[in-house]
mmCIF file of C-alpha atoms in Angstrom:
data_model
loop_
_atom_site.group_PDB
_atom_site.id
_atom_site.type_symbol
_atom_site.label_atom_id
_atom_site.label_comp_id
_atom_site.label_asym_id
_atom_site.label_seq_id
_atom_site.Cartn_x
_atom_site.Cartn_y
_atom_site.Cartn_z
ATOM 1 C CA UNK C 1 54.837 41.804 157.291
ATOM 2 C CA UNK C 2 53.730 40.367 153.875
ATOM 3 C CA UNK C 3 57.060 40.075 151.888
ATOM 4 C CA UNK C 4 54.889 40.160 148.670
ATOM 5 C CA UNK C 5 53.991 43.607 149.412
ATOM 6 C CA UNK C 6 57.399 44.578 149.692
ATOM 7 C CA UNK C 7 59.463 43.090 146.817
ATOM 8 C CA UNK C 8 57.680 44.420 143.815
ATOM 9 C CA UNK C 9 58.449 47.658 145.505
ATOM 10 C CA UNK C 10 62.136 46.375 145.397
ATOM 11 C CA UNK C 11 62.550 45.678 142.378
ATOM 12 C CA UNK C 12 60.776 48.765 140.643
ATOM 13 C CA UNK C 13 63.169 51.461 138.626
ATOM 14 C CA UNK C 14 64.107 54.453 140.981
ATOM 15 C CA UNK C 15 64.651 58.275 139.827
ATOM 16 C CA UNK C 16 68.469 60.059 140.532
ATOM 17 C CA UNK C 17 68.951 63.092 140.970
ATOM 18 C CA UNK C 18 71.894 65.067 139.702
ATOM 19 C CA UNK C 19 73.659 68.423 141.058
ATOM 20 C CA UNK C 20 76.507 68.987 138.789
ATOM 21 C CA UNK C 21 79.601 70.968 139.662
ATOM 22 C CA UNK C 22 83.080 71.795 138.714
ATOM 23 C CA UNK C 23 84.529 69.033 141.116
ATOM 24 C CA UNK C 24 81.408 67.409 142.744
ATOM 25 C CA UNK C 25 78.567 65.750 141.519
ATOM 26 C CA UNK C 26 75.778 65.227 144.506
ATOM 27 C CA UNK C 27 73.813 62.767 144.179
ATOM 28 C CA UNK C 28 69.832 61.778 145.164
ATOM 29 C CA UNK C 29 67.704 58.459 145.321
ATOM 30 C CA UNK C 30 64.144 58.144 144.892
ATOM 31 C CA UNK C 31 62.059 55.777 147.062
ATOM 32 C CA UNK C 32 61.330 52.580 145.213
ATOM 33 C CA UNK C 33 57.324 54.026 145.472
ATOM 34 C CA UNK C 34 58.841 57.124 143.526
ATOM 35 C CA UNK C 35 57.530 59.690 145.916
ATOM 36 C CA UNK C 36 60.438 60.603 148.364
ATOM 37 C CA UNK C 37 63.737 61.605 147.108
ATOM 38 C CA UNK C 38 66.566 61.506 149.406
ATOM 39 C CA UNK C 39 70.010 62.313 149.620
ATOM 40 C CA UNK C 40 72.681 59.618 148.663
ATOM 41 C CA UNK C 41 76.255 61.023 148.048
ATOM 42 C CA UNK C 42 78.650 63.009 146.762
ATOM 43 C CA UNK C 43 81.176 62.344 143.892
ATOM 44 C CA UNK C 44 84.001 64.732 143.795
ATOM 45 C CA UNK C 45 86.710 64.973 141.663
ATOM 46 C CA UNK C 46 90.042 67.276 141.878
ATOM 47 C CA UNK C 47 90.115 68.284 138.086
ATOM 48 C CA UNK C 48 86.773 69.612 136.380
ATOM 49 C CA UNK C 49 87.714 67.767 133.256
ATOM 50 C CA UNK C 50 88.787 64.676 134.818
ATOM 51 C CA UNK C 51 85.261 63.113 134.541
ATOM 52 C CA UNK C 52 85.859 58.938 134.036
ATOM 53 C CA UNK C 53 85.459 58.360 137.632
ATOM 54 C CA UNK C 54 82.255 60.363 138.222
ATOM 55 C CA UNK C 55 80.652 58.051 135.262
ATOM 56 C CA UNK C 56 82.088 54.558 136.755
ATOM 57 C CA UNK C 57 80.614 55.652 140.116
ATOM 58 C CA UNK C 58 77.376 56.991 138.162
ATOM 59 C CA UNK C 59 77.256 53.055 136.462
ATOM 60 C CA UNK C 60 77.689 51.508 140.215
ATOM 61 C CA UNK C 61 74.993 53.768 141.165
ATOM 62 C CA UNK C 62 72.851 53.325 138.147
ATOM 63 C CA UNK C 63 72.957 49.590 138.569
ATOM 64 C CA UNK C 64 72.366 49.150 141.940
ATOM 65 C CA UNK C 65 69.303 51.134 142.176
ATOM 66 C CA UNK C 66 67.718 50.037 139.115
ATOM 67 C CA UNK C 67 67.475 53.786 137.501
ATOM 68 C CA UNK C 68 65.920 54.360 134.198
ATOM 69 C CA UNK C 69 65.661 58.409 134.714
ATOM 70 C CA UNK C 70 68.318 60.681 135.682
ATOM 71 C CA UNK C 71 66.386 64.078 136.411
ATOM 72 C CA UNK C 72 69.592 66.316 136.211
ATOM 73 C CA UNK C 73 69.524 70.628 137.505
ATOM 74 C CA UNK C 74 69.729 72.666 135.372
ATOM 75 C CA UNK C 75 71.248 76.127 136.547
ATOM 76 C CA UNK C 76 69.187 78.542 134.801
ATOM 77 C CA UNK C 77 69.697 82.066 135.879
ATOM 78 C CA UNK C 78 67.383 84.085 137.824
ATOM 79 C CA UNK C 79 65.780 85.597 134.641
ATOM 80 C CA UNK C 80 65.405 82.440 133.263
ATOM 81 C CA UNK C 81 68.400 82.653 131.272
ATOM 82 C CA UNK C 82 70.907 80.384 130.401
ATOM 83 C CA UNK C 83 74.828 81.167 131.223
ATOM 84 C CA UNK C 84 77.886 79.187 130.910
ATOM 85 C CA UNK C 85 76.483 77.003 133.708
ATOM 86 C CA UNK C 86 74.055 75.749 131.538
ATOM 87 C CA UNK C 87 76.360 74.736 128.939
ATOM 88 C CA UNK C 88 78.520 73.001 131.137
ATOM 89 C CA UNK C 89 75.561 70.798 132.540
ATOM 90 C CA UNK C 90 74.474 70.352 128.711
ATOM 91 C CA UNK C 91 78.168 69.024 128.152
ATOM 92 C CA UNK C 92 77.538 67.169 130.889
ATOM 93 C CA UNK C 93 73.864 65.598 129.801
ATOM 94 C CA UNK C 94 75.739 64.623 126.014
ATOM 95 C CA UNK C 95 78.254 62.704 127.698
ATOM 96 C CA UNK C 96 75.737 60.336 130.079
ATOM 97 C CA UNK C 97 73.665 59.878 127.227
ATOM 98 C CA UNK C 98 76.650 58.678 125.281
ATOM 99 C CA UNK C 99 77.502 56.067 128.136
ATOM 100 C CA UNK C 100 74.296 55.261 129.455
ATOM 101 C CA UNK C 101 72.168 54.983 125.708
ATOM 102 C CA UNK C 102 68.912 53.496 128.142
ATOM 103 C CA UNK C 103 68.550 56.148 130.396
ATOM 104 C CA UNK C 104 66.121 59.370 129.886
ATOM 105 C CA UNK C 105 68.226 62.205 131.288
ATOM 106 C CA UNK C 106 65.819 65.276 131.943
ATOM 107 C CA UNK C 107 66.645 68.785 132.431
ATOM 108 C CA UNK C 108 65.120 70.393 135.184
ATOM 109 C CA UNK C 109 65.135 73.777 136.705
ATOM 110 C CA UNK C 110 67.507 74.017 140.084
ATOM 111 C CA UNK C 111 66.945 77.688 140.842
ATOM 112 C CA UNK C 112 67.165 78.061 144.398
ATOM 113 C CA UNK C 113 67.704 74.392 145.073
ATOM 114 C CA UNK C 114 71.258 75.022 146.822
ATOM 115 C CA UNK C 115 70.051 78.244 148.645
ATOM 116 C CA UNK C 116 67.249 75.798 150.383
ATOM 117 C CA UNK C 117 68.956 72.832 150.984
ATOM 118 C CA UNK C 118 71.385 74.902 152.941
ATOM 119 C CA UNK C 119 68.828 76.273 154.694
ATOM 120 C CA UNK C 120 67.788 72.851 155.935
ATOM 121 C CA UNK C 121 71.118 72.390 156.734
ATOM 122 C CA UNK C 122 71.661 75.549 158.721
ATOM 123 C CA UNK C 123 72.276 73.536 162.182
ATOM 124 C CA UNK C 124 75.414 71.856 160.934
ATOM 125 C CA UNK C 125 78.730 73.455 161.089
ATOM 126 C CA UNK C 126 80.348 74.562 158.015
ATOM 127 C CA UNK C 127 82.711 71.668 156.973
ATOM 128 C CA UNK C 128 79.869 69.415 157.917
ATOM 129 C CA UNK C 129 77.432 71.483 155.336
ATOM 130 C CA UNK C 130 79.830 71.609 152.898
ATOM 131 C CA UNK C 131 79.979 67.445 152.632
ATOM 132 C CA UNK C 132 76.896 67.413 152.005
ATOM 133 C CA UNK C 133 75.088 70.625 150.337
ATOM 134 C CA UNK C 134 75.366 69.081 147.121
ATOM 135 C CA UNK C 135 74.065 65.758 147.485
ATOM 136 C CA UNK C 136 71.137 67.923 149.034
ATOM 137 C CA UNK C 137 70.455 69.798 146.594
ATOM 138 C CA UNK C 138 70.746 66.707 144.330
ATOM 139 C CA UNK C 139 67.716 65.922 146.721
ATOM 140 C CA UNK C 140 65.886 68.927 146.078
ATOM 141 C CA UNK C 141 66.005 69.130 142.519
ATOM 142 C CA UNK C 142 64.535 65.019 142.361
ATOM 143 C CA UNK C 143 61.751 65.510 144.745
ATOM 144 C CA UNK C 144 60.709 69.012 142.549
ATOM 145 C CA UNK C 145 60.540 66.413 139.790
ATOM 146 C CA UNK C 146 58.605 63.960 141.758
ATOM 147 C CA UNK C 147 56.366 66.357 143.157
ATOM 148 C CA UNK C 148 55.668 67.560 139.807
ATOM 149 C CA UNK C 149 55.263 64.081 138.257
ATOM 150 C CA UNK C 150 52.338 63.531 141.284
ATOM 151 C CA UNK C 151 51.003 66.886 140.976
ATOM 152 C CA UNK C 152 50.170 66.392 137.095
ATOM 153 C CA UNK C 153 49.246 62.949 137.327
ATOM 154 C CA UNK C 154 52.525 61.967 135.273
ATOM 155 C CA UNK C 155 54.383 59.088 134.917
ATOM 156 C CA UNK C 156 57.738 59.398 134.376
ATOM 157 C CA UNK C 157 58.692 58.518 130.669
ATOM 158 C CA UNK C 158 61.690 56.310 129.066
#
């Protein structure tokens, strides 16, 4: 294979994808071709508060894949409301933007987005689900994004 192909590809910024929780954060990757998000992790913490760790792992993260945009769910109620969830993400979106000043941090809508990532995960057994619903519904709430970014002939801006 052509290796010139390839490393452009490489090299190009990725999208993450944020779930954010109480005590866990999970976490998405897109493809380097921006098309395919997939799941990558999930940061947990034992006090809600207690949030220095989840922003040195976000940095490693950050880093390492080259991300520019951080398309983070927002938990909008059914009606389209916002609740206290929604503040608590908002709290959450002031404090990466004060310790990563580069990165565009979008809101986007993650109704539904936990309900159907567990239903993809419906073959595992519980504790096995629970490891990982979050950083797939990270998943699902990045590929919405890039799905809408093909869909309306968008680029992702910075």
């Amino acid at each position: 294979m052509n290796r010139e192909l390839i490393e452009p590809l490489s090299n190009r910024e990725r999208l993450l994808g944020l779930d954010y929780g109480d005590k866990t954060v999970g976490v998405a990757v897109s493809d380097p071709s921006r098309l395919i998000a997939g799941p990558l992790e999930t940061i947990t913490r034992q006090d809600e508060t207690s949030i220095k760790k989840t922003i040195a792992r976000l940095s490693e993260i950050i880093k390492a894949y080259n991300v520019r945009t951080v398309v983070l769910g927002y938990p909008r109620n059914m009606d389209g409301t916002e609740g206290f969830r929604c503040a608590k993400t908002n709290e959450f979106k002031a404090r990466l933007e004060r310790n990563f000043k580069r990165l565009n941090i979008v809101l986007w809508d993650e109704r539904l987005t936990t309900k159907l990532a567990d239903r993809y995960l419906q073959n595992l057994n519980k504790q096995r689900r629970a490891g990982v619903i979050d950083q797939a519904a990270a998943s699902e709430i990045l590929q919405s994004y890039l799905d809408y970014l093909k869909n309306t002939n968008r680029e992702e801006t910075h």
